[in-house]
Structure formats: structure tokens, C-alpha cells
Coordinates of C-alpha atoms and ligand atoms in Angstrom, one line a residue:
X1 CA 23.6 13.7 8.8
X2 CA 20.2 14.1 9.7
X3 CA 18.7 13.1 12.5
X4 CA 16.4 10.5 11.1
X5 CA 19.2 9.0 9.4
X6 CA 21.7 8.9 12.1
X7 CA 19.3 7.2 14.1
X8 CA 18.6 4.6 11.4
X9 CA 22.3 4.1 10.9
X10 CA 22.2 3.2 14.4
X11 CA 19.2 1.3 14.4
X12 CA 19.7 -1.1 11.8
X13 CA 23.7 -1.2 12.8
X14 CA 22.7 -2.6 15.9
X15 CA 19.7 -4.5 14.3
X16 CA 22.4 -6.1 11.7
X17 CA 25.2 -7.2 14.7
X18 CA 22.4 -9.0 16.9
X19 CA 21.5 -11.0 13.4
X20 CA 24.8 -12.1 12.7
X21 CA 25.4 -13.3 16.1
X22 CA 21.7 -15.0 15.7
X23 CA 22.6 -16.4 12.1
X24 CA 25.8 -17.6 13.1
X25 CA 24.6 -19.9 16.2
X26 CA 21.1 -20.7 15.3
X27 CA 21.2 -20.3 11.5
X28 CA 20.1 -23.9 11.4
X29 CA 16.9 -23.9 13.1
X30 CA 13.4 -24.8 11.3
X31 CA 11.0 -22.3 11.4
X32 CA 8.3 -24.4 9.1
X33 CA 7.8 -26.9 6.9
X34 CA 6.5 -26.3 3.2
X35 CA 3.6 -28.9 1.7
X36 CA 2.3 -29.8 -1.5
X37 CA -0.5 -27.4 -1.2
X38 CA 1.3 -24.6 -0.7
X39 CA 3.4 -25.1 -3.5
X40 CA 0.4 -25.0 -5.6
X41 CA -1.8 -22.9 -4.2
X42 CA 0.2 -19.2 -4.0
X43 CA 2.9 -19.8 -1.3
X44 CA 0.1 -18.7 1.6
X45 CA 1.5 -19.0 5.3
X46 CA 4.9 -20.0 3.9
X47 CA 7.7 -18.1 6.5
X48 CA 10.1 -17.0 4.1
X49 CA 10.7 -13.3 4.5
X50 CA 11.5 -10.7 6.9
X51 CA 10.0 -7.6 7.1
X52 CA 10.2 -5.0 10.1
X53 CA 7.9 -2.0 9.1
X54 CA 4.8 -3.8 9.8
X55 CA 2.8 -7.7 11.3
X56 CA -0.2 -8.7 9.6
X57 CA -2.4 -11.2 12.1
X58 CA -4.7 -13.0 10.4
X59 CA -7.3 -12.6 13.6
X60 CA -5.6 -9.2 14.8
X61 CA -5.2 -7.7 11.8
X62 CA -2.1 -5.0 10.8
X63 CA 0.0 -3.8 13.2
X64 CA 2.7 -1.1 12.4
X65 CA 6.0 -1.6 14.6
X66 CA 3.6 -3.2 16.9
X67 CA 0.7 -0.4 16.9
X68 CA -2.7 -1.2 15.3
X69 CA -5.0 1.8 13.5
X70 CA -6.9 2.8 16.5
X71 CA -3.7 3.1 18.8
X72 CA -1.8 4.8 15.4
X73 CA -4.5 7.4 15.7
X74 CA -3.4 8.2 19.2
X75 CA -0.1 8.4 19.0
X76 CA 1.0 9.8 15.6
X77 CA 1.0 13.9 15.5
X78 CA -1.5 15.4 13.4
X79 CA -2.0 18.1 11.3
X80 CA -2.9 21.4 13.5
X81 CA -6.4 21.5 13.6
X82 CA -7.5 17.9 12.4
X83 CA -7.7 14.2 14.5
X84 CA -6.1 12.0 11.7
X85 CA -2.7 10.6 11.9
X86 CA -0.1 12.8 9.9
X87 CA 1.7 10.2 7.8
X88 CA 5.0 11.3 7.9
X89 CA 5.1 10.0 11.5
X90 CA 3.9 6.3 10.5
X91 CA 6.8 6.4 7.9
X92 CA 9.0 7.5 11.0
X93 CA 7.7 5.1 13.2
X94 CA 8.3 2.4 10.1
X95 CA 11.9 3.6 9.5
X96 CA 13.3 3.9 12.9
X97 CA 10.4 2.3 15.4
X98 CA 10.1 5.6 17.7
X99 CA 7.0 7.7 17.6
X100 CA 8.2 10.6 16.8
X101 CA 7.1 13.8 17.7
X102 CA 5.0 16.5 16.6
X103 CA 8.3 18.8 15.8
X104 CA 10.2 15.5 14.1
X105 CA 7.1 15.2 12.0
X106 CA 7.1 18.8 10.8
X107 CA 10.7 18.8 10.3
X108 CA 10.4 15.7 7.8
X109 CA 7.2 17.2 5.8
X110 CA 9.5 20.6 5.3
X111 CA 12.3 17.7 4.2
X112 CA 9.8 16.3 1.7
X113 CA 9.1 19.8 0.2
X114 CA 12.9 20.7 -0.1
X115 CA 13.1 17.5 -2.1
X116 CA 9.8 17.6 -4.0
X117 CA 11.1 18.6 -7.8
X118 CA 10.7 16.0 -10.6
X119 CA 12.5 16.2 -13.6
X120 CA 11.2 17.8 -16.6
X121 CA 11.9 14.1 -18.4
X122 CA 9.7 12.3 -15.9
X123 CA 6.6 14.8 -17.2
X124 CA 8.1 14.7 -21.3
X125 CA 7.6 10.7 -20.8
X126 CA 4.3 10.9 -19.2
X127 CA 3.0 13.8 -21.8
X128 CA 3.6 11.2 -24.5
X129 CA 1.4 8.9 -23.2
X130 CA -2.0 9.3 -24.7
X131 CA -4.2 11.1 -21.5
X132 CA -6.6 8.2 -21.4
X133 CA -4.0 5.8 -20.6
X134 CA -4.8 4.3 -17.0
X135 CA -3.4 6.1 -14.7
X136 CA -1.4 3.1 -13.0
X137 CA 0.1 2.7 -16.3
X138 CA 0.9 6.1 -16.0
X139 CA 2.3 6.1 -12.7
X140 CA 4.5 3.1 -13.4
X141 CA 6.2 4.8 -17.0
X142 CA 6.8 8.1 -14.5
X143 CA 8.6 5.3 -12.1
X144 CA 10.7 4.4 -14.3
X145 CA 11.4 7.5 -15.7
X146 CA 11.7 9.0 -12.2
X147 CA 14.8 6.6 -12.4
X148 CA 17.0 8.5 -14.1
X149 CA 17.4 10.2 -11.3
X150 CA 18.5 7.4 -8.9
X151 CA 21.6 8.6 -6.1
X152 CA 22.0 5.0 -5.8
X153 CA 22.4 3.4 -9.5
X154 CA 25.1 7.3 -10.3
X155 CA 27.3 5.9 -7.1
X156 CA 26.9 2.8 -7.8
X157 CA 28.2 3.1 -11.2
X158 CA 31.2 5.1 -9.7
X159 CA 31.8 1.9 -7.2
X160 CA 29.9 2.2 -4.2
X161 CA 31.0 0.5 -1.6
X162 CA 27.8 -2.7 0.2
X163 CA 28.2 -1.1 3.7
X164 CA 26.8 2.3 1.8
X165 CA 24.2 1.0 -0.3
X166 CA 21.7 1.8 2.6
X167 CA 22.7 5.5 2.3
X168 CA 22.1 6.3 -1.3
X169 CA 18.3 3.6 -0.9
X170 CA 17.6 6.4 2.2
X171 CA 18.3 9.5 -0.3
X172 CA 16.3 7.9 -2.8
X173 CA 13.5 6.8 -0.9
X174 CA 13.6 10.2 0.4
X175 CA 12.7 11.7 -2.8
X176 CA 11.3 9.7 -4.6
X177 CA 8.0 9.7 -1.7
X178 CA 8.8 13.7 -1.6
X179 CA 8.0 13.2 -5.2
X180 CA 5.0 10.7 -5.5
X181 CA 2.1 13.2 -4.6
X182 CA 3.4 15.6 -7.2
X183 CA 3.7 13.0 -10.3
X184 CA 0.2 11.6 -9.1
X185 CA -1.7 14.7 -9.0
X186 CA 0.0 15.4 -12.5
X187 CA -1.4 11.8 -14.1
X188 CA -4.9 12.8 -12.5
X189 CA -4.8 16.3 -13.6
X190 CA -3.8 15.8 -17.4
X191 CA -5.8 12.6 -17.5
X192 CA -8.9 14.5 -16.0
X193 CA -8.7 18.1 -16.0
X194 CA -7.2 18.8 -19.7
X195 CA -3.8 19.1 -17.7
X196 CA -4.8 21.5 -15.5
X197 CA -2.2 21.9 -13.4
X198 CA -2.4 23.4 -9.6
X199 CA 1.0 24.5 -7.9
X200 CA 2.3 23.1 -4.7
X201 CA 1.0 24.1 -1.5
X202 CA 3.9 24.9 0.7
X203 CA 2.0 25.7 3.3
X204 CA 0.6 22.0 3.7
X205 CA 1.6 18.9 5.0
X206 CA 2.8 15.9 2.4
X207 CA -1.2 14.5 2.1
X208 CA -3.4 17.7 2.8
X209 CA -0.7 19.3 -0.3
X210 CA -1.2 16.2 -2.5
X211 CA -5.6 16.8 -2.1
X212 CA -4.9 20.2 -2.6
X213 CA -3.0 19.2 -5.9
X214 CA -5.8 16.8 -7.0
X215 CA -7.7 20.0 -6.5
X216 CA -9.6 18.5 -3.7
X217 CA -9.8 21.3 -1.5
X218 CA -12.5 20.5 1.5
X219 CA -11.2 20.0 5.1
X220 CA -12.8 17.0 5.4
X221 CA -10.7 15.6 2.4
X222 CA -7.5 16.4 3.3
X223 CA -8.2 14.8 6.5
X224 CA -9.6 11.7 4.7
X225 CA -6.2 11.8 2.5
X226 CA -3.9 11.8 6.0
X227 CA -6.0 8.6 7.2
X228 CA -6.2 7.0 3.5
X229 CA -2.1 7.3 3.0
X230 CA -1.4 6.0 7.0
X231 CA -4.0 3.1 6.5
X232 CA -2.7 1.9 2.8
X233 CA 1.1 2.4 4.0
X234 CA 2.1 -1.2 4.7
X235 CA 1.2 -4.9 5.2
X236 CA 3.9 -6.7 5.9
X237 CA 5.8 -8.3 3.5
X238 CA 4.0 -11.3 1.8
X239 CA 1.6 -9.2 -0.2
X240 CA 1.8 -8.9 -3.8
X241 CA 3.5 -5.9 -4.0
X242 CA 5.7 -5.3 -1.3
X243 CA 6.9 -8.9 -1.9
X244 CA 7.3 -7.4 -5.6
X245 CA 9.4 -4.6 -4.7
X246 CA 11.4 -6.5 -2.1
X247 CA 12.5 -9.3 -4.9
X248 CA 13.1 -6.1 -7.5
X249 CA 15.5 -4.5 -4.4
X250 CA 17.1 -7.4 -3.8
X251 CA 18.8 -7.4 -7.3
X252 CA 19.9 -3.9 -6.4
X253 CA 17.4 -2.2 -8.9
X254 CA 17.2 1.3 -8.0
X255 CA 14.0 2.1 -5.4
X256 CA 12.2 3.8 -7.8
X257 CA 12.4 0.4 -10.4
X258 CA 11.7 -1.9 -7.9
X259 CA 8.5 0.8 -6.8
X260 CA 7.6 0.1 -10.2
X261 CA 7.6 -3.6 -9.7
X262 CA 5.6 -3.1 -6.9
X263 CA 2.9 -0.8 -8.6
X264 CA 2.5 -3.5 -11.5
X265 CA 1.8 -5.8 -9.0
X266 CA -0.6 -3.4 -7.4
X267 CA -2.8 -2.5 -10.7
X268 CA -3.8 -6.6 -10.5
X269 CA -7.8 -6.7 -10.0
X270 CA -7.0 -9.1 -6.7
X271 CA -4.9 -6.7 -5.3
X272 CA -4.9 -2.7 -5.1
X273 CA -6.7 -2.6 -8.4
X274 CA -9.9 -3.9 -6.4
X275 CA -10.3 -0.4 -5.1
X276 CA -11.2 0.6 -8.8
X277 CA -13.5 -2.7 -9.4
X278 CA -15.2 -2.1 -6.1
X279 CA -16.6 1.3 -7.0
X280 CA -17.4 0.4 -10.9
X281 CA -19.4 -2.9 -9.4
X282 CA -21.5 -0.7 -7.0
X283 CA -22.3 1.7 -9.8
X284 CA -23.0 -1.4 -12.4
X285 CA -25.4 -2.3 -8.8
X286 CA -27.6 0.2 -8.6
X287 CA -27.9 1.0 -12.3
X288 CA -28.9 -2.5 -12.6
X289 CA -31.0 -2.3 -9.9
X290 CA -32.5 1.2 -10.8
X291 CA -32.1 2.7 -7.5
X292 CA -29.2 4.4 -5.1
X293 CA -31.3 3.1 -2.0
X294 CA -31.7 -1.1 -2.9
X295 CA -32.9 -2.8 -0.5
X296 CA -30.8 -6.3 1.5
X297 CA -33.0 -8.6 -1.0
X298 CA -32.1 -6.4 -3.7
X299 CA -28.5 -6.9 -3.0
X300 CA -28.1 -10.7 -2.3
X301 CA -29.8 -11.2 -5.9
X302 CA -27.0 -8.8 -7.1
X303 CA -24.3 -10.6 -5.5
X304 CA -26.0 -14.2 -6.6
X305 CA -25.4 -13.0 -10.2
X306 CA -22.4 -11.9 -9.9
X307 CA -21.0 -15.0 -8.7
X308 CA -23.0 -17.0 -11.5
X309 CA -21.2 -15.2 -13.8
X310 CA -18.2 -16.9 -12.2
X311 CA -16.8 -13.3 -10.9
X312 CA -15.2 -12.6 -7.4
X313 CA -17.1 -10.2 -5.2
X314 CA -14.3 -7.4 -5.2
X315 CA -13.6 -6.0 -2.1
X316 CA -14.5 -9.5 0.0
X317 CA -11.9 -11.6 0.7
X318 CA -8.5 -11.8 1.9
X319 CA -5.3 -14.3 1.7
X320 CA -4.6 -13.4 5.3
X321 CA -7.3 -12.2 7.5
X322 CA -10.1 -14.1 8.8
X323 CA -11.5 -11.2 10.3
X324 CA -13.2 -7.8 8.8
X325 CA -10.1 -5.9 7.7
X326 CA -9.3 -2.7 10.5
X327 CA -8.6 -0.1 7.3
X328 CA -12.2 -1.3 6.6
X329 CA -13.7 -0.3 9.9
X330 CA -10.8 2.6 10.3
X331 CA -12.5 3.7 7.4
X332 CA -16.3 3.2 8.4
X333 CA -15.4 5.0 11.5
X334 CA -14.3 8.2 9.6
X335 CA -17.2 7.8 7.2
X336 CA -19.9 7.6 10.4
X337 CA -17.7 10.8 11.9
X338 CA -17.7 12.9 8.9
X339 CA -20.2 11.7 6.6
X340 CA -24.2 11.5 7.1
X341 CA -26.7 10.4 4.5
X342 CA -24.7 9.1 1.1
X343 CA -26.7 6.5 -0.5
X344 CA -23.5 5.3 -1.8
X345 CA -21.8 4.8 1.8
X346 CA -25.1 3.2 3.0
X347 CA -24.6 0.9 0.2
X348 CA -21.0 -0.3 1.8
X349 CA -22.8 -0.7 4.9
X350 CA -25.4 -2.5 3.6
X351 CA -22.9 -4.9 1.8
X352 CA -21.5 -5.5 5.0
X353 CA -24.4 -7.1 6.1
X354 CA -25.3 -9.1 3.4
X355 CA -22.0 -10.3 1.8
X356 CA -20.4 -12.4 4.1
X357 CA -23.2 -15.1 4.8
X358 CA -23.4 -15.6 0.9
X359 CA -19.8 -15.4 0.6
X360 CA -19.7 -18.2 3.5
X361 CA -22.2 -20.4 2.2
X362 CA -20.3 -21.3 -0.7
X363 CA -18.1 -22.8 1.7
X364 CA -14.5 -22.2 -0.1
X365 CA -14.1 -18.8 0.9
X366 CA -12.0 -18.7 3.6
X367 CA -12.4 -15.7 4.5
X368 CA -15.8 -13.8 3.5
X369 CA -15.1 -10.2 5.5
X370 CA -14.2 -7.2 3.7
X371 CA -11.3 -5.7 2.7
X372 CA -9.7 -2.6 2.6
X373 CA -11.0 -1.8 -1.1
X374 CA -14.2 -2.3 0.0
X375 CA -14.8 1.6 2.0
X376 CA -12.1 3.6 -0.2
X377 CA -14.3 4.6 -3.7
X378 CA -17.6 5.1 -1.4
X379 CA -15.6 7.9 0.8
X380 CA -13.7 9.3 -2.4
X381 CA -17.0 9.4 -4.6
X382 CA -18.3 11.4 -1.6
X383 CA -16.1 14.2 -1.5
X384 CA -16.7 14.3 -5.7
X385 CA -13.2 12.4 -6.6
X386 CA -15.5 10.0 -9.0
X387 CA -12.9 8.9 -11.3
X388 CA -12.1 5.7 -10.1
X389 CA -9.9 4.6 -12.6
X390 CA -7.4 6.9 -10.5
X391 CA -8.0 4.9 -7.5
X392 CA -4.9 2.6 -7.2
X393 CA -2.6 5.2 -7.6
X394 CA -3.7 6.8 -4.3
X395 CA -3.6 3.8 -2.6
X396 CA 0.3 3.2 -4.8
X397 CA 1.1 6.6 -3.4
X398 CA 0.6 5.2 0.3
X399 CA 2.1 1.8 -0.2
X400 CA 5.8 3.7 -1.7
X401 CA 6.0 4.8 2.7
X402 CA 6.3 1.1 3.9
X403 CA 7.5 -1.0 1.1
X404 CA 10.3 2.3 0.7
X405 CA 11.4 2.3 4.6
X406 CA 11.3 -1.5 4.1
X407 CA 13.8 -1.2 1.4
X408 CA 16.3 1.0 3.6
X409 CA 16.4 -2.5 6.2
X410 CA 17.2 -4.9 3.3
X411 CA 19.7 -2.2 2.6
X412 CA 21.4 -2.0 5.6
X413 CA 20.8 -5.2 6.6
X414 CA 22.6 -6.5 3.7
X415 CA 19.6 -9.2 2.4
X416 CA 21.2 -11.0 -0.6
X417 CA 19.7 -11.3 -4.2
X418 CA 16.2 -13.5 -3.3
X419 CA 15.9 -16.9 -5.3
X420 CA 13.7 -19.7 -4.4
X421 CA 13.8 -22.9 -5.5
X422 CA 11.8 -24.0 -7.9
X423 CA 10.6 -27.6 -9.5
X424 CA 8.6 -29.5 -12.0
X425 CA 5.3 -31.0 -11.9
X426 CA 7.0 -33.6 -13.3
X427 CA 9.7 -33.4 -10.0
X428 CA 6.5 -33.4 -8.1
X429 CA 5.3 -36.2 -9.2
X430 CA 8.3 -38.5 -8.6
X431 CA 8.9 -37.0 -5.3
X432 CA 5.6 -37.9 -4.2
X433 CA 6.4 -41.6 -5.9
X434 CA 9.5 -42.2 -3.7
X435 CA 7.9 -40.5 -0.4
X436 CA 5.1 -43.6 -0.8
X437 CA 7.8 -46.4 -1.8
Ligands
LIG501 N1 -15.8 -13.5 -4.2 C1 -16.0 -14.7 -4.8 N2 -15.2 -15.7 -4.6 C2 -14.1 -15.6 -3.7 C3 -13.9 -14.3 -3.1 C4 -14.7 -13.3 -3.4 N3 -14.5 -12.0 -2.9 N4 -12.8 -14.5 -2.3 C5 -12.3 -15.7 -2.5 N5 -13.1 -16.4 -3.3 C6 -13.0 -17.7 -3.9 C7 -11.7 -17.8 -4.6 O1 -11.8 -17.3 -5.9 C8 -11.4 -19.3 -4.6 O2 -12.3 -19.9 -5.5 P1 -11.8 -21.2 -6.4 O3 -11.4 -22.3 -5.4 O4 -13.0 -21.5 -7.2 O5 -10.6 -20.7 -7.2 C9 -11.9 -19.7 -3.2 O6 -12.8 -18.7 -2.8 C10 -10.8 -19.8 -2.2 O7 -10.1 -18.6 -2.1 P2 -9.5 -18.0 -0.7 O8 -8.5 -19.0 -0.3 O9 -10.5 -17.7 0.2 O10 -8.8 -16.7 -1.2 P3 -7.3 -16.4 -1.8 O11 -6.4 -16.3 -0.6 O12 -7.0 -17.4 -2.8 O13 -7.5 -15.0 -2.5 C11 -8.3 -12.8 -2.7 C12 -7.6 -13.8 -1.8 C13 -8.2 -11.4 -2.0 C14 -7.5 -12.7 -4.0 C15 -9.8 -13.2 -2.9 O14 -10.4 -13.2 -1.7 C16 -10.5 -12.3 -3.9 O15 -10.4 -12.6 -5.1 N6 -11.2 -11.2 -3.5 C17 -11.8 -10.3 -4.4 C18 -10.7 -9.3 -4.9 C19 -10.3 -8.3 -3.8 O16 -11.0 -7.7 -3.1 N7 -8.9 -8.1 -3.7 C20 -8.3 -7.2 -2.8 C21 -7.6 -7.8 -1.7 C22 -7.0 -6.7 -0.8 C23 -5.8 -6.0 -1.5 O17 -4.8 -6.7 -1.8 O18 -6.0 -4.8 -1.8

């Protein structure tokens, strides 16, 4: 066994005993109340899950295994020669909450290359697909596909025994991220480059090797990729899609189905699929307005019309943070490092300034900062990776390290089949009628 999995074994061995005892003499106490409102209104602040990879604070912002961006950029390892955190070691630190080190972290991107070939099915199924499918449709058919290939649905079918099923999740989580970067440069390369493809770098690390398979070949990039896949990894467990791959895992779909849950849930316009809408809104911006360079006034009119047309500014807003998002300013940082003088950047920046007072003056937003959707396109348009239709699979690429290491704990921990309660309007109703009698 390998030593990332022994000490996972004994990690979440240890983790498992100290729940039980926990369960078994305070199983009873409340830890919140659920109202009316949040019934209706999308579950928000309902405690109801546990995840351990990562903390979202609506005033802190994200912390991984207790460590926000800034402090991630410290401690993780990083490629020889660059300042951004490698993210094999934020998938470490996820799995088994150590920071590994420099040699741990090479040792898993050489594991991820040993386990990096996809089936010839998995690129059959996606070479049926028409090439101007979008590509998160694309990336969810290759999930499923991928399948096929499952350790854990084979043993299970030859009678794997519960206190293993955390074994076979590891190997397939194992692969199946070994394998992401290659099946998403593939979709971007036969949906963009006439299925062009470029070879594996074996050389490189799991995100400078996935640029260089886009064909994205600058320094500068590849370093952008090692931030973008730490920064997109994880957000606890309430979002869309991690929530969606947690309740696919928890009916023991293999990991790469209930990835696949997770990725449909992504492609929604108020989730990941805002990175796309952010970029295609600044472009409809400044053709609208005539000009790369508009000015403040120029903007608010903009963003007046949009929400006239009774449209969400994409890339504003958040279900949990009452703050500007850190993967915002972690990216703003890298773009004031790296990048000098893109209209298109300046643009962000400007929208910065200008969005949140109109978004706070309607006085419903609750929370008018920006998001993490808001940087990505500006920094990816800048290094000349334009097609933003592609978007959500990069960040889908990054989101497959936490939700996947998450998936390993329900594993092992032994997390049943999830199934809330429901009711009727109609229950509602009388409920609400007895509570006043
Ligand atoms: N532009 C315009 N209106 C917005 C808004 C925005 N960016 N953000 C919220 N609102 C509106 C809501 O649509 C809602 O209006 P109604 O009451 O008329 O329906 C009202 O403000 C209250 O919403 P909220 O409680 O502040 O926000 P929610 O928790 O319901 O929704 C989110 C959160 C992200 C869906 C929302 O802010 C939004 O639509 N943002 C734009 C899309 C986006 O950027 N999504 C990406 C989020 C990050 C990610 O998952 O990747």
C-alpha cells in the first residue's frame, strides 16, 4: 500500500471510531433548527452535511483543512522554478490533512502519470458526438463512459465487502483525476483545433501537462493553470455540485457517475457555468459600448440594462459569502503580478468598482461582491485561451480534487444513502394552521 493510502486508512480509521463513540452518546443533540423560509428558498444555512476537505465562512471566505489561499500559497510545494501552489499537494492536504512535502508531491504527480490512460471507448463515445457539442456536455458523456472502467462497481459486482468500499472509491478517484486533464484537453482539442491532438508531457506536473495538452505553452500559463486548479478545488460541501456528487456517492454510484452528477450541476449558469457567461457579457459590453477601454459611467449604464432586462450580473453574487470571494482577489493578485496593460483585465477591475453599489442599491442582493467567475475568462482570454464555451470544464477539472477526496471520507466513513424529507405545500399549509391554533 502506498503511502498516501495507508495514512488515509489510518486517518479516517481513527476519524470513523471517535464518530461512533460521538454518535453513540451525543447523537441526539440539535445543531439547528429549519424554518419556513429555508424550505422555500434553496435550503441556505441549513447544517445538514459533513464535509472535511474544506470550510466555507461567509466573512472569511474558503479555507482548505483550515488554510486559506494566501497561506496555501506558502505552504504547498511548487513546481521548480514557479511561486504557485502545485495542486497535487492541496489534494494531499484534502485527503489526509498533512502538508505534504515537496518529494510526497512529486511522487503523487509521477502516480497520476502511471495511471493517466483512458480507454479507447471513452474517446469512440466522445468522437460521436458532433464537435460543436458544448464541451460540458462533452465532458459529462466521457464521465460516464469513463465508467466502464470503475474498480469499484467490477468488485462490487463480485461482492465487496462495506469496510472496503473506501479502497476501490481511492483507486478510482485515483484515476479517474490522473485522467481528467487528458479527456479535457481531448474535448477542447477536437472541439477547437480539428482534433488536433498533442501527446502527454511526461516531463510536467498534473496542471503545467494538462496547458501543455490544451497547447497552451507560455510559462506564465502553466503557472496560471497550477493556481486556477488549487483555487476551483473545493468549497465545502453545500454547493451545487459537490452536494450533487455527494448525494450520487451516497447511492454507491461509481466516482466517476456521481463526478458526472456533479459536472451537470456545474454547467448551470448560477454555478460554474458563470465563468462562461462572465466572459460572453464582457464581450457583449464593449461591443455594445464600442470600445475595450469604457469608461465607470459607461459601465453602470451597462449593468442598468442588464438588470432591466431582468438578467443577473454573472459573476456578482454568492449564496454564502458576504465578502469579495478570495479566488477573486487570489486571482487579481496573479493578474497584477503577471499581467500589465489588458483592456480586458482592466475591465474586471473596473467592474469591481462599479458593480457592487448598483448591485446593493437594489437592496435584495445579499451579497453584491464578486465571485470567483468573475477573474477566470479575463486571465484565460489573456494568454489567447478565448474559447469560453470551454471554460467550465477547467474549472470541472479542479472541482473532481475536492469533491473526489471528499468521496473517499463518505467512503470510509461509512455515510448511508442521503434522503431528506420532503413535504407538500399543501402539508405546509396545515402545519402552519395547527402551529397558530
Ligand atoms: N445580479 C442580479 N441580481 C442578483 C445577483 C446578481 N449577480 N445576485 C443575486 N441577485 C438577486 C437574486 O436573483 C434574487 O432576486 P429575486 O429575489 O428577484 O429572485 C435576489 O438578488 C436575492 O438573491 P441572493 O439571496 O442574494 O442570492 P442567492 O443565494 O439566491 O443566489 C447566486 C446566489 C450566486 C445564484 C446569485 O448571486 C447569482 O445569480 N449570481 C450571478 C450568477 C453567478 O455569478 N453565479 C456563480 C456563483 C459562484 C459559483 O458557483 O461558481
Amino acid at each position: 500500500m502506498n503511502l498516501l493510502k495507508e495514512k488515509f486508512l489510518e486517518k479516517s480509521t481513527a476519524l470513523k471510531t471517535e464518530i461512533k463513540a460521538l454518535l453513540k452518546e451525543k447523537g441526539d443533540l440539535k445543531v439547528g433548527d429549519v424554518n419556513l423560509k429555508q424550505m422555500f428558498g434553496g435550503m441556505r444555512g441549513v447544517k445538514s452535511m459533513v464535509w472535511e476537505t474544506s470550510h466555507l465562512d461567509p466573512k472569511d471566505g474558503i479555507r482548505f483543512r483550515g488554510y486559506s489561499i494566501p497561506e496555501l500559497k506558502d505552504i504547498l510545494p511548487a513546481a521548480d522554478g514557479d511561486k504557485e501552489p502545485l495542486p497535487e499537494g492541496l489534494f494531499w492536504l484534502m485527503l489526509v490533512d498533512e502538508v505534504p512535502t515537496k518529494e510526497q508531491v512529486d511522487w503523487l504527480s509521477e502516480e497520476w502519470r502511471k495511471r493517466s490512460t483512458v480507454s479507447q471507448n471513452t474517446f469512440n463515445v466522445l468522437d460521436a458526438l458532433s464537435s460543436d457539442t458544448h464541451p460540458m456536455i462533452q465532458l459529462c458523456v466521457a464521465l460516464n463512459a469513463m465508467s466502464a472502467d470503475s474498480i469499484f462497481t467490477k468488485k462490487y459486482s463480485e461482492g465487496l465487502n462495506k469496510k472496503d468500499y473506501w479502497d476501490a472509491t481511492f483507486e478510482d478517484a485515483m484515476n479517474l483525476i490522473a485522467q481528467l486533464p487528458i479527456v479535457a484537453a481531448y474535448i477542447y482539442r477536437r472541439t477547437y483545433h480539428n482534433g488536433d491532438h498533442i501527446p502527454m508531457d511526461p516531463s510536467l506536473d498534473w496542471a503545467g501537462n494538462f496547458a501543455h495538452m490544451l497547447g497552451m505553452n507560455h510559462d506564465d500559463f502553466k503557472s496560471l493553470m497550477r493556481l486556477y486548479l488549487t483555487i476551483h478545488a473545493d468549497h465545502e460541501g453545500g454547493n451545487a455540485s459537490a452536494h450533487t456528487v455527494h448525494l450520487v456517492g451516497s447511492t454507491l454510484s461509481n466516482a466517476y457517475m456521481s463526478l458526472a452528477g456533479g459536472m451537470n450541476s456545474l454547467a448551470g449558469p448560477l454555478h460554474g457555468l458563470a465563468n462562461q457567461e462572465v466572459i460572453k457579457w464582457i464581450f457583449d459590453l464593449t461591443d455594445a459600448i464600442g470600445t475595450t477601454t469604457p469608461t465607470k459611467e459607461q459601465l453602470a449604464t451597462y449593468i442598468n440594462e442588464t438588470l432591466a432586462k431582468g438578467r443577473v450580473i454573472p459573476g456578482y453574487g454568492h449564496a454564502v459569502l458576504r465578502m469579495p470571494d478570495p479566488r477573486f482577489t487570489a486571482q487579481k493578485v496573479f493578474a497584477e503580478e503577471y499581467i500589465k496593460n489588458d483592456d480586458i483585465v482592466q475591465v474586471v477591475w473596473d467592474l469591481f468598482d462599479v458593480v457592487p453599489e448598483i448591485l446593493g442599491s437594489l437592496g435584495k442582493v445579499k451579497n453584491p461582491w464578486p465571485n470567483v467567475d468573475a477573474h477566470s475568462g479575463a486571465l484565460l482570454v489573456h494568454y489567447g485561451l478565448k474559447e469560453y464555451s470551454f471554460y467550465t470544464v477547467l474549472f470541472g477539472v479542479s472541482r473532481a480534487l475536492g469533491v473526489l477526496s471528499q468521496l473517499c471520507w463518505s467512503r470510509a466513513m461509512g455515510y448511508p444513502l442521503e434522503r431528506p424529507k420532503s413535504v407538500t405545500s399543501k402539508w405546509v399549509k396545515s402545519f402552519v394552521n395547527e402551529n397558530q391554533a
